[in-house]
PDB file of C-alpha atoms and ligand atoms in Angstrom:
ATOM      1  CA  MET A   1     -14.215  17.513 108.764  1.00  0.00           C
ATOM      2  CA  LEU A   2     -12.032  15.727 106.216  1.00  0.00           C
ATOM      3  CA  ASP A   3     -13.824  12.494 107.127  1.00  0.00           C
ATOM      4  CA  LEU A   4     -17.073  14.020 105.912  1.00  0.00           C
ATOM      5  CA  LEU A   5     -15.540  14.990 102.583  1.00  0.00           C
ATOM      6  CA  VAL A   6     -14.118  11.498 102.144  1.00  0.00           C
ATOM      7  CA  GLU A   7     -17.509  10.068 103.075  1.00  0.00           C
ATOM      8  CA  ILE A   8     -19.111  12.122 100.302  1.00  0.00           C
ATOM      9  CA  GLN A   9     -16.520  10.725  97.904  1.00  0.00           C
ATOM     10  CA  ASP A  10     -17.200   7.157  99.063  1.00  0.00           C
ATOM     11  CA  ASN A  11     -20.913   7.646  98.473  1.00  0.00           C
ATOM     12  CA  LYS A  12     -20.250   9.113  95.027  1.00  0.00           C
ATOM     13  CA  GLU A  13     -18.152   6.053  94.256  1.00  0.00           C
ATOM     14  CA  ILE A  14     -21.053   3.793  95.319  1.00  0.00           C
ATOM     15  CA  ILE A  15     -23.411   5.683  92.988  1.00  0.00           C
ATOM     16  CA  LYS A  16     -20.917   5.359  90.121  1.00  0.00           C
ATOM     17  CA  LYS A  17     -20.564   1.611  90.682  1.00  0.00           C
ATOM     18  CA  CYS A  18     -24.337   1.134  90.933  1.00  0.00           C
ATOM     19  CA  LYS A  19     -24.939   3.043  87.704  1.00  0.00           C
ATOM     20  CA  LYS A  20     -22.344   0.881  85.973  1.00  0.00           C
ATOM     21  CA  GLU A  21     -24.094  -2.242  87.290  1.00  0.00           C
ATOM     22  CA  LEU A  22     -27.397  -0.973  85.942  1.00  0.00           C
ATOM     23  CA  LYS A  23     -25.869  -0.705  82.488  1.00  0.00           C
ATOM     24  CA  ILE A  24     -24.385  -4.200  82.379  1.00  0.00           C
ATOM     25  CA  ASP A  25     -26.003  -7.577  81.899  1.00  0.00           C
ATOM     26  CA  LEU A  26     -28.263  -8.168  84.958  1.00  0.00           C
ATOM     27  CA  GLY A  27     -29.246 -11.550  83.601  1.00  0.00           C
ATOM     28  CA  ILE A  28     -30.498 -10.143  80.299  1.00  0.00           C
ATOM     29  CA  HIS A  29     -28.001 -12.302  78.420  1.00  0.00           C
ATOM     30  CA  SER A  30     -29.192 -15.539  80.002  1.00  0.00           C
ATOM     31  CA  MET A  31     -32.813 -14.482  79.501  1.00  0.00           C
ATOM     32  CA  LYS A  32     -32.151 -14.054  75.783  1.00  0.00           C
ATOM     33  CA  LYS A  33     -30.491 -17.459  75.688  1.00  0.00           C
ATOM     34  CA  ILE A  34     -33.459 -19.113  77.387  1.00  0.00           C
ATOM     35  CA  LYS A  35     -35.867 -17.344  75.044  1.00  0.00           C
ATOM     36  CA  ASN A  36     -33.947 -18.584  71.988  1.00  0.00           C
ATOM     37  CA  GLU A  37     -33.914 -22.102  73.360  1.00  0.00           C
ATOM     38  CA  PHE A  38     -37.648 -21.862  74.017  1.00  0.00           C
ATOM     39  CA  GLU A  39     -38.345 -20.751  70.429  1.00  0.00           C
ATOM     40  CA  GLN A  40     -36.257 -23.621  69.075  1.00  0.00           C
ATOM     41  CA  GLU A  41     -38.001 -26.138  71.308  1.00  0.00           C
ATOM     42  CA  LYS A  42     -41.365 -24.757  70.238  1.00  0.00           C
ATOM     43  CA  GLU A  43     -40.457 -25.347  66.586  1.00  0.00           C
ATOM     44  CA  LYS A  44     -39.400 -28.882  67.462  1.00  0.00           C
ATOM     45  CA  TYR A  45     -42.678 -29.462  69.306  1.00  0.00           C
ATOM     46  CA  LYS A  46     -44.683 -28.192  66.346  1.00  0.00           C
ATOM     47  CA  SER A  47     -42.773 -30.384  63.929  1.00  0.00           C
ATOM     48  CA  ILE A  48     -43.369 -33.487  66.101  1.00  0.00           C
ATOM     49  CA  ASP A  49     -47.048 -32.590  66.273  1.00  0.00           C
ATOM     50  CA  THR A  50     -47.255 -32.270  62.481  1.00  0.00           C
ATOM     51  CA  LYS A  51     -45.565 -35.646  62.060  1.00  0.00           C
ATOM     52  CA  LEU A  52     -48.027 -37.177  64.527  1.00  0.00           C
ATOM     53  CA  LYS A  53     -50.991 -35.838  62.582  1.00  0.00           C
ATOM     54  CA  GLU A  54     -49.551 -37.144  59.319  1.00  0.00           C
ATOM     55  CA  ASN A  55     -48.899 -40.485  60.971  1.00  0.00           C
ATOM     56  CA  LYS A  56     -52.470 -40.660  62.227  1.00  0.00           C
ATOM     57  CA  ILE A  57     -53.879 -39.994  58.760  1.00  0.00           C
ATOM     58  CA  GLU A  58     -51.644 -42.713  57.332  1.00  0.00           C
ATOM     59  CA  ILE A  59     -52.735 -45.192  59.993  1.00  0.00           C
ATOM     60  CA  GLU A  60     -56.385 -44.501  59.168  1.00  0.00           C
ATOM     61  CA  ASN A  61     -55.609 -44.923  55.501  1.00  0.00           C
ATOM     62  CA  VAL A  62     -53.897 -48.276  55.989  1.00  0.00           C
ATOM     63  CA  GLU A  63     -56.653 -49.484  58.317  1.00  0.00           C
ATOM     64  CA  ASN A  64     -59.301 -48.606  55.751  1.00  0.00           C
ATOM     65  CA  LYS A  65     -57.403 -50.465  53.060  1.00  0.00           C
ATOM     66  CA  LEU A  66     -57.019 -53.425  55.404  1.00  0.00           C
ATOM     67  CA  ASN A  67     -60.742 -53.539  56.111  1.00  0.00           C
ATOM     68  CA  ILE A  68     -61.558 -53.453  52.422  1.00  0.00           C
ATOM     69  CA  ILE A  69     -59.072 -56.166  51.568  1.00  0.00           C
ATOM     70  CA  LYS A  70     -60.295 -58.381  54.444  1.00  0.00           C
ATOM     71  CA  GLN A  71     -63.877 -58.038  53.229  1.00  0.00           C
ATOM     72  CA  GLU A  72     -62.786 -58.914  49.709  1.00  0.00           C
ATOM     73  CA  ILE A  73     -60.941 -61.990  50.932  1.00  0.00           C
ATOM     74  CA  THR A  74     -63.961 -63.130  52.962  1.00  0.00           C
ATOM     75  CA  SER A  75     -66.290 -62.687  50.020  1.00  0.00           C
ATOM     76  CA  GLU A  76     -63.967 -64.553  47.675  1.00  0.00           C
ATOM     77  CA  GLU A  77     -63.559 -67.357  50.206  1.00  0.00           C
ATOM     78  CA  ASP A  78     -67.339 -67.544  50.439  1.00  0.00           C
ATOM     79  CA  LYS A  79     -67.536 -67.848  46.691  1.00  0.00           C
ATOM     80  CA  LEU A  80     -64.886 -70.541  46.755  1.00  0.00           C
ATOM     81  CA  TYR A  81     -66.401 -72.732  49.462  1.00  0.00           C
ATOM     82  CA  ARG A  82     -70.106 -72.234  49.030  1.00  0.00           C
ATOM     83  CA  ASN A  83     -70.489 -72.350  45.297  1.00  0.00           C
ATOM     84  CA  LEU A  84     -68.529 -75.433  44.530  1.00  0.00           C
ATOM     85  CA  LYS A  85     -69.489 -76.309  40.990  1.00  0.00           C
ATOM     86  CA  TYR A  86     -66.144 -77.793  40.248  1.00  0.00           C
ATOM     87  CA  ASP A  87     -65.411 -74.998  37.885  1.00  0.00           C
ATOM     88  CA  LEU A  88     -61.635 -75.447  37.990  1.00  0.00           C
ATOM     89  CA  LYS A  89     -60.973 -72.240  36.108  1.00  0.00           C
ATOM     90  CA  LEU A  90     -63.006 -70.233  38.575  1.00  0.00           C
ATOM     91  CA  ILE A  91     -61.455 -72.087  41.527  1.00  0.00           C
ATOM     92  CA  ASN A  92     -57.965 -71.380  40.242  1.00  0.00           C
ATOM     93  CA  SER A  93     -58.581 -67.740  39.605  1.00  0.00           C
ATOM     94  CA  LEU A  94     -60.241 -67.287  43.033  1.00  0.00           C
ATOM     95  CA  GLU A  95     -57.400 -69.078  44.801  1.00  0.00           C
ATOM     96  CA  LYS A  96     -54.838 -66.929  43.034  1.00  0.00           C
ATOM     97  CA  SER A  97     -56.748 -63.765  43.810  1.00  0.00           C
ATOM     98  CA  ILE A  98     -57.097 -64.767  47.493  1.00  0.00           C
ATOM     99  CA  GLU A  99     -53.408 -65.589  47.677  1.00  0.00           C
ATOM    100  CA  LEU A 100     -52.470 -62.197  46.278  1.00  0.00           C
ATOM    101  CA  LYS A 101     -54.839 -60.416  48.620  1.00  0.00           C
ATOM    102  CA  VAL A 102     -53.577 -62.298  51.683  1.00  0.00           C
ATOM    103  CA  SER A 103     -50.059 -61.314  50.823  1.00  0.00           C
ATOM    104  CA  LYS A 104     -51.160 -57.705  50.332  1.00  0.00           C
ATOM    105  CA  MET A 105     -52.999 -57.882  53.650  1.00  0.00           C
ATOM    106  CA  LYS A 106     -49.862 -59.056  55.440  1.00  0.00           C
ATOM    107  CA  GLU A 107     -47.927 -56.219  53.858  1.00  0.00           C
ATOM    108  CA  LEU A 108     -50.500 -53.687  55.079  1.00  0.00           C
ATOM    109  CA  GLU A 109     -50.536 -55.198  58.563  1.00  0.00           C
ATOM    110  CA  GLU A 110     -46.772 -54.832  58.774  1.00  0.00           C
ATOM    111  CA  LYS A 111     -46.992 -51.267  57.589  1.00  0.00           C
ATOM    112  CA  ASN A 112     -49.682 -50.570  60.162  1.00  0.00           C
ATOM    113  CA  LEU A 113     -47.565 -52.010  62.946  1.00  0.00           C
ATOM    114  CA  LYS A 114     -44.614 -49.885  61.886  1.00  0.00           C
ATOM    115  CA  LEU A 115     -46.807 -46.777  61.899  1.00  0.00           C
ATOM    116  CA  LEU A 116     -48.107 -47.624  65.370  1.00  0.00           C
ATOM    117  CA  TYR A 117     -44.560 -47.933  66.675  1.00  0.00           C
ATOM    118  CA  GLU A 118     -43.705 -44.602  65.098  1.00  0.00           C
ATOM    119  CA  GLU A 119     -46.756 -43.050  66.716  1.00  0.00           C
ATOM    120  CA  GLU A 120     -45.670 -44.299  70.129  1.00  0.00           C
ATOM    121  CA  GLU A 121     -42.175 -42.896  69.586  1.00  0.00           C
ATOM    122  CA  LEU A 122     -43.535 -39.531  68.454  1.00  0.00           C
ATOM    123  CA  LEU A 123     -45.888 -39.307  71.429  1.00  0.00           C
ATOM    124  CA  GLN A 124     -42.958 -39.871  73.736  1.00  0.00           C
ATOM    125  CA  GLN A 125     -40.915 -37.182  71.975  1.00  0.00           C
ATOM    126  CA  LYS A 126     -43.846 -34.780  72.169  1.00  0.00           C
ATOM    127  CA  GLY A 127     -44.141 -35.394  75.891  1.00  0.00           C
ATOM    128  CA  CYS A 128     -40.436 -34.699  76.465  1.00  0.00           C
ATOM    129  CA  SER A 129     -40.545 -31.563  74.343  1.00  0.00           C
ATOM    130  CA  GLY A 130     -43.618 -30.305  76.179  1.00  0.00           C
ATOM    131  CA  LYS A 131     -41.928 -30.807  79.543  1.00  0.00           C
ATOM    132  CA  ARG A 132     -38.832 -28.967  78.292  1.00  0.00           C
ATOM    133  CA  LEU A 133     -40.995 -26.043  77.170  1.00  0.00           C
ATOM    134  CA  ILE A 134     -42.566 -25.777  80.619  1.00  0.00           C
ATOM    135  CA  THR A 135     -39.134 -25.860  82.297  1.00  0.00           C
ATOM    136  CA  LEU A 136     -37.752 -23.190  79.966  1.00  0.00           C
ATOM    137  CA  LYS A 137     -40.739 -20.945  80.550  1.00  0.00           C
ATOM    138  CA  ALA A 138     -40.351 -21.278  84.320  1.00  0.00           C
ATOM    139  CA  ASP A 139     -36.606 -20.548  84.023  1.00  0.00           C
ATOM    140  CA  PHE A 140     -37.320 -17.434  82.007  1.00  0.00           C
ATOM    141  CA  HIS A 141     -39.743 -16.041  84.573  1.00  0.00           C
ATOM    142  CA  LYS A 142     -37.414 -16.882  87.435  1.00  0.00           C
ATOM    143  CA  ASN A 143     -34.596 -15.002  85.683  1.00  0.00           C
ATOM    144  CA  LYS A 144     -36.851 -12.062  84.963  1.00  0.00           C
ATOM    145  CA  LYS A 145     -37.886 -11.866  88.611  1.00  0.00           C
ATOM    146  CA  THR A 146     -34.285 -12.049  89.866  1.00  0.00           C
ATOM    147  CA  SER A 147     -33.246  -9.409  87.376  1.00  0.00           C
ATOM    148  CA  SER A 148     -35.928  -6.914  88.384  1.00  0.00           C
ATOM    149  CA  GLU A 149     -35.209  -7.559  92.056  1.00  0.00           C
ATOM    150  CA  LYS A 150     -31.544  -6.745  91.399  1.00  0.00           C
ATOM    151  CA  ILE A 151     -32.453  -3.521  89.599  1.00  0.00           C
ATOM    152  CA  ILE A 152     -34.700  -2.434  92.473  1.00  0.00           C
ATOM    153  CA  LYS A 153     -31.918  -3.144  94.975  1.00  0.00           C
ATOM    154  CA  ILE A 154     -29.354  -1.157  92.971  1.00  0.00           C
ATOM    155  CA  LYS A 155     -31.739   1.797  92.607  1.00  0.00           C
ATOM    156  CA  GLN A 156     -32.357   1.719  96.364  1.00  0.00           C
ATOM    157  CA  ASN A 157     -28.599   1.803  96.974  1.00  0.00           C
ATOM    158  CA  ILE A 158     -28.240   4.807  94.675  1.00  0.00           C
ATOM    159  CA  GLU A 159     -31.028   6.657  96.469  1.00  0.00           C
ATOM    160  CA  LYS A 160     -29.497   5.856  99.852  1.00  0.00           C
ATOM    161  CA  ALA A 161     -26.071   7.139  98.770  1.00  0.00           C
ATOM    162  CA  GLN A 162     -27.626  10.318  97.321  1.00  0.00           C
ATOM    163  CA  GLN A 163     -29.464  10.941 100.597  1.00  0.00           C
ATOM    164  CA  ASN A 164     -26.248  10.312 102.538  1.00  0.00           C
ATOM    165  CA  ILE A 165     -24.450  12.940 100.467  1.00  0.00           C
ATOM    166  CA  LEU A 166     -27.230  15.504 101.060  1.00  0.00           C
ATOM    167  CA  ASP A 167     -27.144  14.817 104.804  1.00  0.00           C
ATOM    168  CA  ILE A 168     -23.361  15.168 105.005  1.00  0.00           C
ATOM    169  CA  GLU A 169     -23.293  18.324 102.891  1.00  0.00           C
ATOM    170  CA  LYS A 170     -25.570  20.018 105.447  1.00  0.00           C
ATOM    171  CA  ARG A 171     -22.851  19.534 108.041  1.00  0.00           C
ATOM    172  CA  ILE A 172     -20.085  21.149 105.974  1.00  0.00           C
ATOM    173  CA  PRO A 173     -19.446  24.926 105.863  1.00  0.00           C
ATOM    174  CA  LYS A 174     -20.402  26.434 102.513  1.00  0.00           C
ATOM    175  CA  GLU A 175     -16.935  27.804 101.702  1.00  0.00           C
ATOM    176  CA  LEU A 176     -15.318  24.406 102.210  1.00  0.00           C
ATOM    177  CA  LEU A 177     -18.056  22.575 100.337  1.00  0.00           C
ATOM    178  CA  ASP A 178     -17.763  24.937  97.346  1.00  0.00           C
ATOM    179  CA  LYS A 179     -13.991  24.476  97.251  1.00  0.00           C
ATOM    180  CA  PHE A 180     -14.387  20.715  97.565  1.00  0.00           C
ATOM    181  CA  ASN A 181     -16.988  20.557  94.785  1.00  0.00           C
ATOM    182  CA  GLN A 182     -14.839  22.707  92.538  1.00  0.00           C
ATOM    183  CA  LEU A 183     -11.809  20.428  93.054  1.00  0.00           C
ATOM    184  CA  SER A 184     -13.989  17.343  92.625  1.00  0.00           C
ATOM    185  CA  SER A 185     -15.299  18.517  89.286  1.00  0.00           C
ATOM    186  CA  ILE A 186     -11.713  18.976  88.039  1.00  0.00           C
ATOM    187  CA  LYS A 187      -9.959  15.959  89.577  1.00  0.00           C
ATOM    188  CA  GLY A 188     -12.786  13.526  90.225  1.00  0.00           C
ATOM    189  CA  THR A 189     -12.080  13.661  93.946  1.00  0.00           C
ATOM    190  CA  GLY A 190     -11.524  16.850  95.958  1.00  0.00           C
ATOM    191  CA  ALA A 191     -10.219  15.468  99.206  1.00  0.00           C
ATOM    192  CA  ALA A 192      -7.590  12.925 100.205  1.00  0.00           C
ATOM    193  CA  ARG A 193      -6.345  11.430 103.435  1.00  0.00           C
ATOM    194  CA  LEU A 194      -2.745  11.828 104.491  1.00  0.00           C
ATOM    195  CA  SER A 195      -0.867   8.682 105.470  1.00  0.00           C
ATOM    196  CA  GLU A 196       2.627   9.018 106.932  1.00  0.00           C
ATOM    197  CA  GLY A 197       3.205  12.232 105.042  1.00  0.00           C
ATOM    198  CA  VAL A 198       1.915  10.799 101.752  1.00  0.00           C
ATOM    199  CA  CYS A 199      -1.214  12.184 100.064  1.00  0.00           C
ATOM    200  CA  LEU A 200      -3.444   9.211  99.203  1.00  0.00           C
ATOM    201  CA  GLY A 201      -4.951  11.186  96.328  1.00  0.00           C
ATOM    202  CA  CYS A 202      -1.732  11.437  94.307  1.00  0.00           C
ATOM    203  CA  LYS A 203       0.534   9.068  96.310  1.00  0.00           C
ATOM    204  CA  MET A 204       3.173  11.770  96.710  1.00  0.00           C
ATOM    205  CA  LYS A 205       4.924  12.990  99.828  1.00  0.00           C
ATOM    206  CA  VAL A 206       3.860  16.439 100.917  1.00  0.00           C
ATOM    207  CA  SER A 207       6.299  19.054 102.211  1.00  0.00           C
ATOM    208  CA  ALA A 208       7.272  19.412 105.873  1.00  0.00           C
ATOM    209  CA  MET A 209       5.648  22.824 105.931  1.00  0.00           C
ATOM    210  CA  THR A 210       2.346  21.400 104.735  1.00  0.00           C
ATOM    211  CA  ILE A 211       2.522  18.682 107.371  1.00  0.00           C
ATOM    212  CA  ASP A 212       3.177  21.384 109.915  1.00  0.00           C
ATOM    213  CA  ASN A 213       0.092  23.280 108.721  1.00  0.00           C
ATOM    214  CA  VAL A 214      -1.981  20.123 109.048  1.00  0.00           C
ATOM    215  CA  LYS A 215      -0.681  19.494 112.552  1.00  0.00           C
ATOM    216  CA  ASN A 216      -1.435  23.038 113.619  1.00  0.00           C
ATOM    217  CA  HIS A 217      -4.918  22.893 112.075  1.00  0.00           C
ATOM    218  CA  ARG A 218      -4.347  25.917 109.847  1.00  0.00           C
ATOM    219  CA  GLY A 219      -7.605  26.216 107.906  1.00  0.00           C
ATOM    220  CA  ILE A 220      -7.949  24.358 104.644  1.00  0.00           C
ATOM    221  CA  VAL A 221      -4.672  22.641 103.762  1.00  0.00           C
ATOM    222  CA  TYR A 222      -4.055  21.459 100.208  1.00  0.00           C
ATOM    223  CA  CYS A 223      -1.681  18.802  98.898  1.00  0.00           C
ATOM    224  CA  ASP A 224       1.460  20.407  97.404  1.00  0.00           C
ATOM    225  CA  ASN A 225       1.294  18.130  94.386  1.00  0.00           C
ATOM    226  CA  CYS A 226      -2.318  17.531  93.429  1.00  0.00           C
ATOM    227  CA  GLY A 227      -4.083  20.347  95.219  1.00  0.00           C
ATOM    228  CA  ARG A 228      -6.619  18.130  96.944  1.00  0.00           C
ATOM    229  CA  ILE A 229      -7.819  19.096 100.400  1.00  0.00           C
ATOM    230  CA  ILE A 230      -5.842  17.068 102.920  1.00  0.00           C
ATOM    231  CA  SER A 231      -6.948  18.826 106.080  1.00  0.00           C
ATOM    232  CA  CYS A 232      -9.748  21.159 107.028  1.00  0.00           C
ATOM    233  CA  ASN A 233     -10.058  21.230 110.763  1.00  0.00           C
ATOM    234  CA  LYS A 234     -11.490  24.027 112.857  1.00  0.00           C
ATOM    235  CA  ILE A 235     -13.325  25.616 109.978  1.00  0.00           C
ATOM    236  CA  SER A 236     -16.664  27.217 110.575  1.00  0.00           C
TER     237      SER A 236
HETATM  238 ZN1   ZN B   1      -1.988  14.868  96.484  1.00  0.00          ZN
END
């Protein structure tokens, strides 16, 4: 009969542990961390995207300017080569203007090249950031799934232990169960095994008379020191 009482206590201990587990972490901490990282990466992604758009506008701008300047150069060259009236003043001023424009054109072409390189770099960064976002999102959902699976498992364990207790209680005489519950509510546990004359509830040696009572199966026997039930054979 004592085994049944101890079994109730073991099941109560399982419930206590499970409830404690339900209160702690369960992956919530790492989920928060992933979520923070995701938000940060999202900001980074947005900022790269903004830079890309700005870059694109600048490229268009430079290309427009380049087209205009190329047309101007062509038209001035036309003037220079087709209308040769040996007007030295005009020739000089056209040559100077073309020279300036060619140099400006080269400058714009360099700028355009630089912007194109930047665009390539930004596109690469955007790709990496996008991949990272997908990974983080997948990690988050995986964590969430694991966490809810854990919670379900713990709740199942609690239910199982509660059912075990109910089943065992049905097999224990009411008087003994009441006494046990009363002791349990005071001490936390109401029953303890005896090992070589020592009560495992309080780790103290019990008296020879008590041991004698246990050996002779004399009703409910209590520990001399802590009062826990240490034997309860032949009780009906
Ligand atoms: Zn004791």
